[in-house]
Amino acid sequence: MNLDLTATPGLAQYLGLAAILFCTGFVGVLFKRNAISLFMCVELMVNAANLAFVAFAWHYSAVDGIAIVFFTMTVAAAEAAVGLAIILALFRRHGHVELERLTLLQDSAQP
Amino acid sequence: MSPIPALDLVALLPLLLLTAAAMAVLLYGVLRRDETGSVTRPLALLSLVATGASLLLLLDQDSRPLFPIGTGEAAHYGMLQMNRFAATCGLVVVLGSIVVVLQSRAYIIRNGIVATEYFSLLLFAVLGMVLLAASTDLVTIFLSIELLSISLYVMVGMERDNPRSLEAALKYFVLGSFASAFLIFGIAFLYGATATTHLGRMQEVIANGSHVPQFLVAGLALLIVGFGFKLALAPFHLWAPDVYHGAPTPITALIATASKVAGFAALLHIVTSLQPFFVVTPMAVHVLWGLAALSMLLGNLLGIVQREIKRLLAYSSIAHSGYIALAVLVAATSASDGAGLGRATAAMLFYLIGYVFMNLLAFGVATALGRKGDTLLEHYAGLAQREPVMAALMTIALFALTGIPLTAGFVGKVMLFASAVQAGYLILAIIGILSTVFSAYYYLRVVVLMYFQEPPVEVESVSVAAQDRWPLVACAAVVIILGVIPAPFVHLAGSCLAGRL
């Protein structure tokens, strides 16, 4: 097996990386309990989508895929602003942001 | 250089009105204090009525592509398409939001919600929904879903002295943004499969066979997961009961009604555009089948054990998402020029219209009676003696949700199940009818509670102001009119298909 480090990565490589990033974020969301970590994992998933967009745009030599990334980034920023505000408000009230310890709303915990 | 096409201001008017009003309310909040909403609430109402009127104007217009992409032969594609279907969905959304604004009057004062921010975000959310119903491009669909969702995240957490509200906001935000990541990754793969994000062009590419099938499968799967979360379809429904429970009740009503209309309109756009693909891929059909069946069964079975009216309605809305998903499934597998698609679209639209008003009615009664986030079912015991009008209104809502004849729910369910049977989904229709029978148990249990049980001693009598009562009476009237003389509305719903895409 000869590994050519100078070869240009193709579409498959970029998509593979995007899939790895997305799965990392996905697994993180499933297993992390801290709201900030969860949020970072979601960001990772969104950025995987951005990478996929750019890879496809490059593959098709089109510009629209690259333009979409700007929209996604703006949306992610807006989401971050709102999300961090919610996390901050919760932290002020509870002194933690562990999702597992927020148990006011549950099927079993009804008064 | 091709000239920049002129803007179609008439078709854009509803969107412009909503944007201007949302900005104006926001600006007013910066300049003046308006804690009770005495200025911003009428302003929000006025702009919603004006938006509704401008959408009525568009109801009889030809299909209008807005913001065309490209020139020449590609110019008939727009990022948005203001046609009869979009205008009808937009109108239902706007009417529902008007009821929500009316219901909010007493609620925001009672629960210390800042009025200017509340109404401004509400208008932005409505803008997102109207845009979503008119979107014909996956990018505009994503952006309008985000405009809607981000406004809703904030509104869910707006009851700042209620810890449940904040907790609901965090849960909604985490799962909502998780779902958005699925949506955008799915859109990336659909773009990769067809080299376009426009649904109309995507349909052509798939019909030509010049797409990459593997990417299409991956993209569609991710997109369906994303929509499953956003529309609370089982097994992606876990956030819904918690968020519905914790959110301010008028906002719960908005999430459960108007946002579902817009979401299902977009989902219908997507599946009908990918229809050639659904025909050759049984796997994709099975997935939708499973989502619809599971939502109907789980929603209705888990509703039985609830002791809180908002949680009960949350499970009910999961089940109703399942019923509507059934219509989406029929639309996805019927030929684009056949009668099946028309029937499915008509059934879905009619069902959605009825569903919006019966749920607004149920949540409206819960809003009027609930004190400080307290919406336990026990408090409804003996309601008929204390508040006969409220009990009667709630009964109409619950009868309609069950699907009892002479209400919108009955006609809607008949149309839905008939279109499913005609399209060959007999088992799914049977599952739907069976789950409706389960649901009768928990809906009617509340009616029994209200009429045949003694009121608990410690519950104080709640007086509902007349101005909070009449929007509910109007909703009840719509629910009954749709059930008694459905023909004109069925005709309207059926005619929406002409000139789509």
Coordinates of C-alpha atoms in Angstrom, one line a residue:
Chain A
M1 CA 0.0 0.0 0.0
N2 CA 1.5 3.3 -1.0
L3 CA 0.2 6.3 0.6
D4 CA 0.5 9.4 -1.6
L5 CA 0.4 12.4 0.7
T6 CA 0.6 14.8 -2.2
A7 CA -2.6 13.6 -3.9
T8 CA -5.6 16.0 -3.9
P9 CA -8.5 14.8 -1.8
G10 CA -11.6 14.1 -3.8
L11 CA -15.3 14.4 -3.1
A12 CA -15.3 11.0 -1.2
Q13 CA -12.7 12.2 1.2
Y14 CA -14.5 15.5 2.0
L15 CA -17.8 13.7 2.4
G16 CA -16.2 11.1 4.6
L17 CA -14.8 13.9 6.8
A18 CA -18.2 15.6 6.9
A19 CA -19.8 12.3 7.9
I20 CA -17.3 11.7 10.7
L21 CA -17.9 15.3 12.0
F22 CA -21.6 14.8 11.9
C23 CA -21.5 11.4 13.7
T24 CA -19.1 12.8 16.3
G25 CA -21.6 15.6 17.0
F26 CA -24.5 13.2 17.0
V27 CA -22.9 10.8 19.5
G28 CA -22.0 13.8 21.6
V29 CA -25.6 15.0 21.7
L30 CA -26.7 11.5 22.8
F31 CA -24.1 11.1 25.6
K32 CA -23.3 14.6 26.9
R33 CA -25.4 16.0 29.6
N34 CA -24.1 19.6 29.9
A35 CA -26.1 22.1 27.9
I36 CA -22.9 23.9 26.7
S37 CA -21.3 20.6 25.5
L38 CA -24.6 19.6 23.8
F39 CA -24.6 22.9 22.0
M40 CA -21.0 22.5 20.8
C41 CA -21.9 19.1 19.5
V42 CA -24.8 20.6 17.5
E43 CA -22.5 23.2 16.1
L44 CA -20.2 20.4 15.0
M45 CA -23.1 18.8 13.1
V46 CA -24.0 22.1 11.4
N47 CA -20.4 22.6 10.3
A48 CA -20.4 19.1 8.9
A49 CA -23.2 20.2 6.7
N50 CA -21.3 23.3 5.7
L51 CA -18.3 21.1 4.7
A52 CA -20.6 18.9 2.6
F53 CA -22.1 21.9 0.8
V54 CA -18.7 23.3 -0.1
A55 CA -17.5 19.9 -1.2
F56 CA -20.5 19.4 -3.5
A57 CA -20.2 23.0 -4.8
W58 CA -16.6 22.3 -5.6
H59 CA -17.5 19.0 -7.3
Y60 CA -20.1 20.6 -9.5
S61 CA -18.0 23.8 -10.0
A62 CA -21.1 25.7 -8.9
V63 CA -21.3 28.7 -6.6
D64 CA -24.7 28.3 -5.0
G65 CA -23.5 25.6 -2.6
I66 CA -20.9 28.0 -1.3
A67 CA -23.5 30.8 -0.9
I68 CA -25.7 28.5 1.2
V69 CA -22.9 28.1 3.7
F70 CA -23.1 31.8 4.5
F71 CA -26.8 31.4 5.2
T72 CA -26.1 28.4 7.5
M73 CA -23.4 30.3 9.3
T74 CA -25.7 33.3 9.9
V75 CA -28.4 31.0 11.2
A76 CA -25.9 29.2 13.5
A77 CA -24.9 32.5 14.9
A78 CA -28.4 33.5 15.6
E79 CA -29.1 30.2 17.2
A80 CA -26.0 30.5 19.3
A81 CA -27.1 34.0 20.6
V82 CA -30.5 32.7 21.6
G83 CA -29.2 29.4 23.0
L84 CA -26.5 30.9 25.1
A85 CA -29.1 33.4 26.5
I86 CA -31.4 30.6 27.5
I87 CA -28.5 28.6 29.1
L88 CA -27.4 31.8 31.0
A89 CA -30.9 32.4 32.3
L90 CA -31.1 28.8 33.5
F91 CA -27.6 29.0 35.1
R92 CA -28.7 32.1 37.0
R93 CA -31.7 30.2 38.4
H94 CA -30.3 26.8 39.1
G95 CA -26.5 27.3 39.3
H96 CA -25.9 24.4 36.8
V97 CA -26.9 23.5 33.3
E98 CA -27.0 19.7 33.5
L99 CA -29.9 18.5 31.5
E100 CA -30.3 15.4 33.7
R101 CA -30.9 17.5 36.8
L102 CA -33.7 19.6 35.2
T103 CA -36.6 17.4 36.1
L104 CA -39.6 19.7 36.5
L105 CA -41.1 18.6 33.3
Q106 CA -41.5 14.8 33.1
D107 CA -44.2 12.3 32.6
S108 CA -43.6 10.8 36.0
A109 CA -42.9 13.9 38.0
Q110 CA -46.4 15.3 37.9
P111 CA -47.7 16.6 41.2
Chain B
M1 CA -26.4 41.8 -18.5
S2 CA -29.9 40.9 -17.9
P3 CA -32.1 43.5 -16.2
I4 CA -33.0 42.8 -12.6
P5 CA -36.6 41.6 -12.6
A6 CA -39.1 44.0 -11.0
L7 CA -40.4 43.0 -7.6
D8 CA -43.9 41.7 -7.5
L9 CA -45.1 43.9 -4.6
V10 CA -48.6 42.6 -4.4
A11 CA -47.4 39.0 -3.8
L12 CA -44.8 40.3 -1.4
L13 CA -47.2 42.5 0.5
P14 CA -48.1 40.0 3.3
L15 CA -44.4 39.3 4.0
L16 CA -43.5 43.0 3.9
L17 CA -46.4 43.9 6.2
L18 CA -45.4 41.3 8.8
T19 CA -41.7 42.3 8.6
A20 CA -42.5 46.0 9.0
A21 CA -44.9 45.4 11.9
A22 CA -42.5 43.1 13.7
M23 CA -39.7 45.7 13.4
A24 CA -42.1 48.5 14.4
V25 CA -43.1 46.7 17.6
L26 CA -39.5 45.9 18.4
L27 CA -38.6 49.6 17.9
Y28 CA -41.4 50.7 20.1
G29 CA -40.2 48.5 22.8
V30 CA -36.8 50.2 22.7
L31 CA -38.2 53.7 22.9
R32 CA -41.1 53.3 25.3
R33 CA -42.2 50.9 28.0
D34 CA -45.3 48.9 27.2
E35 CA -45.7 46.3 29.9
T36 CA -49.3 45.5 29.4
G37 CA -49.2 45.6 25.6
S38 CA -51.7 48.3 25.4
V39 CA -50.1 49.7 22.3
T40 CA -48.2 46.8 20.8
R41 CA -51.0 44.3 21.1
P42 CA -53.4 46.3 18.9
L43 CA -50.5 47.0 16.5
A44 CA -49.8 43.3 16.2
L45 CA -53.5 42.6 15.7
L46 CA -53.9 45.3 13.1
S47 CA -50.9 44.0 11.1
L48 CA -52.1 40.4 11.3
V49 CA -55.5 41.5 10.0
A50 CA -53.9 43.5 7.2
T51 CA -51.7 40.5 6.3
G52 CA -54.8 38.3 6.3
A53 CA -56.5 40.7 3.9
S54 CA -53.5 40.8 1.6
L55 CA -53.4 37.0 1.5
L56 CA -57.1 36.9 0.7
L57 CA -56.3 39.1 -2.4
L58 CA -53.7 36.6 -3.5
L59 CA -56.1 33.6 -3.1
D60 CA -57.5 34.0 -6.7
Q61 CA -54.3 35.0 -8.4
D62 CA -52.2 32.9 -10.6
S63 CA -49.1 31.3 -9.3
R64 CA -46.3 33.8 -8.8
P65 CA -42.7 32.9 -8.5
L66 CA -40.8 35.4 -6.4
F67 CA -37.1 36.1 -6.4
P68 CA -36.3 34.1 -9.5
I69 CA -33.0 32.4 -9.6
G70 CA -31.1 32.6 -12.9
T71 CA -32.3 34.1 -16.1
G72 CA -33.8 32.8 -19.4
E73 CA -35.5 29.5 -19.1
A74 CA -34.6 29.1 -15.4
A75 CA -36.4 32.3 -14.5
H76 CA -39.7 30.7 -13.9
Y77 CA -38.3 29.2 -10.8
G78 CA -38.5 31.3 -7.7
M79 CA -37.2 30.9 -4.2
L80 CA -40.8 31.5 -3.1
Q81 CA -44.0 30.9 -4.9
M82 CA -47.1 32.8 -3.8
N83 CA -50.0 30.7 -5.1
R84 CA -53.4 29.5 -3.9
F85 CA -51.9 26.8 -1.7
A86 CA -49.4 29.1 0.0
A87 CA -52.0 31.8 0.4
T88 CA -54.5 29.4 2.0
C89 CA -51.9 28.0 4.4
G90 CA -50.7 31.5 5.2
L91 CA -54.3 32.6 5.8
V92 CA -54.9 29.7 8.3
V93 CA -51.6 30.6 10.0
V94 CA -52.5 34.3 10.3
L95 CA -56.1 33.5 11.5
G96 CA -54.6 31.2 14.1
S97 CA -52.1 33.8 15.2
I98 CA -54.9 36.4 15.6
V99 CA -56.6 34.1 18.0
V100 CA -53.3 33.6 19.9
V101 CA -52.8 37.3 20.1
L102 CA -56.3 37.7 21.5
Q103 CA -55.7 35.0 24.0
S104 CA -52.5 36.5 25.2
R105 CA -54.1 39.7 26.5
A106 CA -54.8 38.5 30.1
Y107 CA -52.0 35.9 30.1
I108 CA -49.0 38.2 29.6
I109 CA -50.3 40.6 32.3
R110 CA -50.9 37.8 34.7
N111 CA -47.5 36.1 34.1
G112 CA -45.2 39.1 33.8
I113 CA -44.2 38.7 30.2
V114 CA -42.7 41.7 28.5
A115 CA -45.3 42.6 25.9
T116 CA -43.2 44.3 23.2
E117 CA -40.7 41.5 22.9
Y118 CA -43.5 39.0 23.0
F119 CA -45.5 40.5 20.2
S120 CA -42.5 41.3 18.1
L121 CA -41.2 37.7 18.3
L122 CA -44.7 36.4 17.6
L123 CA -44.9 38.5 14.4
F124 CA -41.4 37.2 13.3
A125 CA -42.6 33.6 14.0
V126 CA -45.7 34.3 11.9
L127 CA -43.5 35.7 9.1
G128 CA -41.4 32.5 9.3
M129 CA -44.5 30.4 8.9
V130 CA -46.0 32.3 6.0
L131 CA -42.6 32.2 4.3
L132 CA -42.4 28.5 5.0
A133 CA -45.7 27.8 3.3
A134 CA -44.6 29.7 0.2
S135 CA -41.1 28.3 0.0
T136 CA -40.2 26.3 -3.1
D137 CA -36.5 26.0 -2.5
L138 CA -34.8 24.0 0.2
V139 CA -32.7 27.0 1.3
T140 CA -35.8 29.2 1.9
I141 CA -37.5 26.3 3.6
F142 CA -34.5 26.0 6.0
L143 CA -34.3 29.7 6.6
S144 CA -38.0 30.1 7.3
I145 CA -37.9 27.1 9.7
E146 CA -35.1 28.7 11.5
L147 CA -36.8 32.1 11.7
L148 CA -39.8 30.4 13.2
S149 CA -37.8 28.1 15.5
I150 CA -35.5 30.8 16.9
S151 CA -38.4 33.1 17.7
L152 CA -40.2 30.2 19.4
Y153 CA -37.2 29.2 21.5
V154 CA -37.3 32.6 23.1
M155 CA -41.0 32.8 23.5
V156 CA -41.1 29.4 25.2
G157 CA -38.7 30.7 27.9
M158 CA -40.4 34.1 28.3
E159 CA -42.3 33.3 31.5
R160 CA -39.2 34.3 33.5
D161 CA -40.5 33.6 37.0
N162 CA -41.7 30.2 36.1
P163 CA -38.8 27.6 36.2
R164 CA -40.8 25.2 34.0
S165 CA -40.8 27.8 31.2
L166 CA -37.0 28.1 31.2
E167 CA -36.5 24.3 31.4
A168 CA -38.9 23.9 28.4
A169 CA -37.0 26.6 26.5
L170 CA -33.7 24.7 27.0
K171 CA -35.2 21.4 26.0
Y172 CA -36.8 22.9 22.9
F173 CA -33.6 24.7 22.0
V174 CA -31.4 21.7 22.3
L175 CA -33.7 19.3 20.4
G176 CA -34.7 22.0 17.9
S177 CA -31.2 22.9 16.9
F178 CA -30.3 19.2 16.8
A179 CA -33.2 18.8 14.3
S180 CA -32.0 21.8 12.3
A181 CA -28.6 20.1 12.0
F182 CA -30.3 17.1 10.5
L183 CA -32.3 19.3 8.2
I184 CA -29.3 21.2 6.8
F185 CA -27.1 18.0 6.5
G186 CA -30.0 16.4 4.6
I187 CA -30.3 19.5 2.3
A188 CA -26.6 19.3 1.7
F189 CA -27.0 15.7 0.4
L190 CA -30.0 16.5 -1.7
Y191 CA -28.0 19.3 -3.2
G192 CA -25.2 16.8 -3.8
A193 CA -27.6 14.4 -5.4
T194 CA -29.2 16.8 -7.8
A195 CA -26.9 19.9 -8.0
T196 CA -29.8 22.1 -7.1
T197 CA -31.8 23.1 -4.1
H198 CA -34.9 24.2 -6.0
L199 CA -37.7 21.7 -5.6
G200 CA -39.1 22.1 -9.1
R201 CA -35.7 21.7 -10.7
M202 CA -35.0 18.8 -8.4
Q203 CA -38.1 17.1 -9.6
E204 CA -36.9 17.4 -13.2
V205 CA -33.5 16.1 -12.4
I206 CA -34.9 13.1 -10.7
A207 CA -37.4 12.4 -13.5
N208 CA -34.5 12.6 -16.0
G209 CA -32.6 10.1 -13.9
S210 CA -29.5 12.3 -13.8
H211 CA -29.3 12.3 -10.0
V212 CA -27.0 10.4 -7.6
P213 CA -29.4 7.9 -5.9
Q214 CA -27.2 7.2 -2.9
F215 CA -27.0 10.8 -1.9
L216 CA -30.7 11.2 -2.5
V217 CA -31.5 8.4 -0.1
A218 CA -29.1 9.8 2.5
G219 CA -30.5 13.3 2.1
L220 CA -34.1 12.3 2.3
A221 CA -33.5 10.2 5.3
L222 CA -31.8 13.0 7.2
L223 CA -34.5 15.5 6.1
I224 CA -37.3 13.2 7.3
V225 CA -35.6 12.9 10.7
G226 CA -35.3 16.7 10.8
F227 CA -39.0 17.2 9.9
G228 CA -40.0 14.4 12.3
F229 CA -38.4 16.3 15.2
K230 CA -39.9 19.7 14.1
L231 CA -43.4 18.3 13.6
A232 CA -43.3 16.0 16.7
L233 CA -43.8 12.7 14.8
A234 CA -43.1 9.6 16.9
P235 CA -40.4 8.4 17.6
F236 CA -39.0 12.0 17.4
H237 CA -41.7 13.4 19.7
L238 CA -40.0 13.2 23.1
W239 CA -39.5 17.0 23.4
A240 CA -43.2 17.8 22.7
P241 CA -44.9 17.0 26.0
D242 CA -42.2 18.8 28.1
V243 CA -42.2 21.9 25.8
Y244 CA -46.0 22.1 25.5
H245 CA -46.2 21.8 29.3
G246 CA -43.6 24.4 30.2
A247 CA -44.2 27.0 27.6
P248 CA -46.7 29.9 28.1
T249 CA -50.0 28.5 27.1
P250 CA -50.7 30.8 24.1
I251 CA -47.3 29.9 22.8
T252 CA -48.0 26.2 23.2
A253 CA -51.1 26.9 21.1
L254 CA -49.0 28.6 18.5
I255 CA -46.5 25.7 18.4
A256 CA -49.3 23.1 18.2
T257 CA -51.4 24.7 15.5
A258 CA -50.0 27.4 13.2
S259 CA -46.4 26.0 13.1
K260 CA -47.7 22.6 12.2
V261 CA -49.7 24.0 9.3
A262 CA -46.6 25.6 7.9
G263 CA -44.4 22.6 8.6
F264 CA -46.7 20.2 6.9
A265 CA -47.1 22.5 3.9
A266 CA -43.4 22.5 3.4
L267 CA -43.2 18.7 3.9
L268 CA -45.9 18.3 1.3
H269 CA -44.0 20.5 -1.1
I270 CA -40.9 18.3 -0.6
V271 CA -42.5 14.9 -0.9
T272 CA -44.5 15.8 -4.0
S273 CA -41.4 17.2 -5.6
L274 CA -39.5 14.0 -4.8
Q275 CA -42.5 11.9 -5.9
P276 CA -40.7 10.2 -8.8
F277 CA -38.2 9.0 -6.3
F278 CA -40.8 7.7 -3.8
V279 CA -42.4 5.6 -6.5
V280 CA -39.3 3.6 -7.2
T281 CA -38.0 3.5 -3.5
P282 CA -40.3 1.4 -1.3
M283 CA -37.9 2.0 1.6
A284 CA -38.8 5.7 1.8
V285 CA -42.5 4.9 1.7
H286 CA -42.1 2.4 4.6
V287 CA -40.3 5.1 6.7
L288 CA -43.2 7.5 6.3
W289 CA -45.7 4.7 6.9
G290 CA -43.9 3.8 10.1
L291 CA -43.8 7.4 11.3
A292 CA -47.5 7.9 10.7
A293 CA -48.5 4.6 12.4
L294 CA -46.2 5.1 15.4
S295 CA -47.4 8.7 15.9
M296 CA -51.0 7.8 15.8
L297 CA -50.6 4.8 18.2
L298 CA -48.1 6.3 20.7
G299 CA -49.8 9.7 20.8
N300 CA -53.2 8.3 21.6
L301 CA -52.0 5.5 24.0
L302 CA -49.8 7.8 26.0
G303 CA -52.5 10.4 26.1
I304 CA -54.5 8.1 28.3
V305 CA -52.2 8.3 31.3
Q306 CA -51.8 12.1 31.4
R307 CA -53.1 14.2 34.3
E308 CA -52.2 17.6 33.0
I309 CA -54.3 19.2 30.3
K310 CA -51.3 20.6 28.3
R311 CA -49.5 17.3 28.3
L312 CA -52.7 15.6 27.2
L313 CA -53.1 18.0 24.3
A314 CA -49.4 17.5 23.5
Y315 CA -49.9 13.7 23.0
S316 CA -53.1 14.5 21.2
S317 CA -51.1 16.7 18.8
I318 CA -48.5 14.0 18.3
A319 CA -51.4 11.7 17.2
H320 CA -52.8 14.3 14.9
S321 CA -49.4 14.8 13.3
G322 CA -49.6 11.1 12.6
Y323 CA -53.0 11.5 10.9
I324 CA -51.7 14.3 8.7
A325 CA -48.5 12.4 7.9
L326 CA -50.8 9.8 6.5
A327 CA -52.1 12.3 4.0
V328 CA -48.5 13.3 3.2
L329 CA -47.7 9.6 2.6
V330 CA -50.6 9.3 0.2
A331 CA -49.5 12.4 -1.6
A332 CA -45.9 11.1 -1.9
T333 CA -47.0 7.9 -3.6
S334 CA -49.7 9.2 -6.0
A335 CA -48.9 10.3 -9.5
S336 CA -48.5 14.0 -9.7
D337 CA -51.3 14.4 -12.2
G338 CA -53.7 11.8 -10.7
A339 CA -56.7 12.2 -8.5
G340 CA -55.0 10.7 -5.5
L341 CA -52.7 13.7 -5.0
G342 CA -55.6 16.0 -5.2
R343 CA -57.6 14.0 -2.7
A344 CA -54.7 13.8 -0.3
T345 CA -53.9 17.5 -0.5
A346 CA -57.5 18.4 0.0
A347 CA -57.8 16.1 3.0
M348 CA -54.6 17.4 4.5
L349 CA -55.5 21.0 4.1
F350 CA -59.1 20.5 5.4
Y351 CA -57.8 18.5 8.3
L352 CA -55.2 21.1 9.2
I353 CA -57.8 24.0 9.1
G354 CA -60.1 22.1 11.4
Y355 CA -57.2 21.0 13.6
V356 CA -56.0 24.5 14.1
F357 CA -59.3 25.8 15.3
M358 CA -60.2 22.9 17.6
N359 CA -56.8 23.0 19.2
L360 CA -56.8 26.8 19.6
L361 CA -60.2 26.4 21.3
A362 CA -58.8 23.7 23.7
F363 CA -55.7 25.7 24.5
G364 CA -57.7 28.9 24.7
V365 CA -59.9 27.4 27.5
A366 CA -56.7 26.1 29.2
T367 CA -55.2 29.6 28.9
A368 CA -58.3 31.3 30.3
L369 CA -58.6 28.9 33.3
G370 CA -55.0 28.2 34.1
R371 CA -53.4 30.1 36.9
K372 CA -49.6 30.5 37.1
G373 CA -48.8 27.5 35.0
D374 CA -51.3 25.4 36.8
T375 CA -53.3 23.3 34.4
L376 CA -54.0 20.1 36.2
L377 CA -56.9 18.0 34.9
E378 CA -58.4 17.8 38.4
H379 CA -59.2 21.4 38.3
Y380 CA -61.6 20.7 35.4
A381 CA -63.9 18.7 37.7
G382 CA -67.3 20.2 37.9
L383 CA -66.4 23.0 35.6
A384 CA -69.9 22.9 34.1
Q385 CA -71.3 24.2 37.4
R386 CA -68.8 26.9 37.8
E387 CA -68.2 28.1 34.2
P388 CA -70.9 26.6 32.0
V389 CA -69.7 28.5 28.9
M390 CA -66.1 27.4 29.2
A391 CA -67.1 23.8 29.9
A392 CA -69.3 23.9 26.7
L393 CA -66.5 25.3 24.6
M394 CA -64.0 22.7 25.9
T395 CA -66.5 20.0 25.2
I396 CA -66.8 21.2 21.6
A397 CA -63.0 21.2 21.2
L398 CA -62.7 17.7 22.7
F399 CA -65.6 16.3 20.6
A400 CA -63.9 17.7 17.5
L401 CA -60.5 16.3 18.4
T402 CA -62.1 12.9 18.9
G403 CA -63.8 13.2 15.5
I404 CA -67.5 13.1 16.6
P405 CA -69.9 13.9 13.7
L406 CA -71.1 17.5 13.2
T407 CA -67.6 18.8 14.0
A408 CA -64.6 19.6 11.7
G409 CA -62.7 16.6 13.2
F410 CA -65.2 14.1 11.8
V411 CA -65.2 15.4 8.2
G412 CA -61.4 15.7 8.3
K413 CA -60.9 12.2 9.5
V414 CA -63.3 10.8 7.0
M415 CA -61.5 12.6 4.1
L416 CA -58.1 11.4 5.4
F417 CA -59.0 7.8 5.9
A418 CA -60.9 7.7 2.6
S419 CA -57.9 9.0 0.7
A420 CA -55.7 6.5 2.5
V421 CA -58.0 3.6 1.6
Q422 CA -58.3 4.7 -2.0
A423 CA -54.5 4.8 -2.3
G424 CA -54.3 1.3 -0.9
Y425 CA -53.1 2.0 2.6
L426 CA -55.9 -0.1 4.2
I427 CA -53.8 -1.3 7.2
L428 CA -52.7 2.3 8.0
A429 CA -56.3 3.5 7.9
I430 CA -57.3 0.7 10.2
I431 CA -54.5 1.7 12.6
G432 CA -55.8 5.3 12.4
I433 CA -59.4 4.4 13.1
L434 CA -58.4 2.1 16.0
S435 CA -56.2 4.8 17.6
T436 CA -59.1 7.2 17.2
V437 CA -61.1 4.9 19.4
F438 CA -58.4 4.9 22.1
S439 CA -58.3 8.6 21.9
A440 CA -62.0 8.9 22.6
Y441 CA -61.3 7.5 26.0
Y442 CA -59.1 10.3 27.2
Y443 CA -60.9 13.1 25.4
L444 CA -64.3 12.1 26.7
R445 CA -62.8 11.5 30.2
V446 CA -62.3 15.2 30.5
V447 CA -65.9 15.8 29.4
V448 CA -67.1 13.4 32.1
L449 CA -64.9 15.2 34.6
M450 CA -66.4 18.6 33.7
Y451 CA -70.0 17.5 33.7
F452 CA -70.5 14.6 36.1
Q453 CA -68.1 15.3 39.0
E454 CA -68.3 17.6 41.9
P455 CA -65.9 20.5 41.9
P456 CA -63.0 20.2 44.4
V457 CA -63.6 22.4 47.3
E458 CA -60.4 24.3 47.4
V459 CA -60.5 25.5 43.7
E460 CA -61.3 29.1 43.5
S461 CA -63.7 30.3 40.9
V462 CA -62.0 31.8 37.9
S463 CA -63.9 34.5 36.1
V464 CA -63.1 34.9 32.4
A465 CA -63.5 38.4 30.9
A466 CA -65.9 38.7 28.0
Q467 CA -63.2 39.9 25.7
D468 CA -61.2 36.8 26.3
R469 CA -64.3 34.7 25.7
W470 CA -65.4 35.8 22.3
P471 CA -62.4 34.6 20.3
L472 CA -63.0 31.2 21.8
V473 CA -66.7 31.3 20.7
A474 CA -65.5 32.3 17.2
C475 CA -63.2 29.2 17.1
A476 CA -66.0 27.0 18.3
A477 CA -68.2 28.4 15.6
V478 CA -65.6 27.6 12.9
V479 CA -65.2 24.1 14.2
I480 CA -68.9 23.5 14.0
I481 CA -69.4 25.3 10.6
L482 CA -66.6 23.1 9.1
G483 CA -68.4 20.1 10.4
V484 CA -72.0 21.0 9.4
I485 CA -71.4 22.6 6.0
P486 CA -68.0 21.4 4.9
A487 CA -68.6 21.5 1.2
P488 CA -67.3 25.0 0.4
F489 CA -64.2 24.5 2.5
V490 CA -63.6 21.1 1.0
H491 CA -63.9 22.7 -2.4
L492 CA -61.4 25.5 -1.4
A493 CA -58.9 22.9 -0.1
G494 CA -59.3 20.8 -3.2
S495 CA -58.8 23.7 -5.6
C496 CA -55.4 24.6 -4.0
L497 CA -53.5 22.1 -6.0
A498 CA -54.1 23.9 -9.3
G499 CA -51.1 26.0 -10.2
R500 CA -48.8 24.5 -7.6
L501 CA -45.0 24.4 -8.4

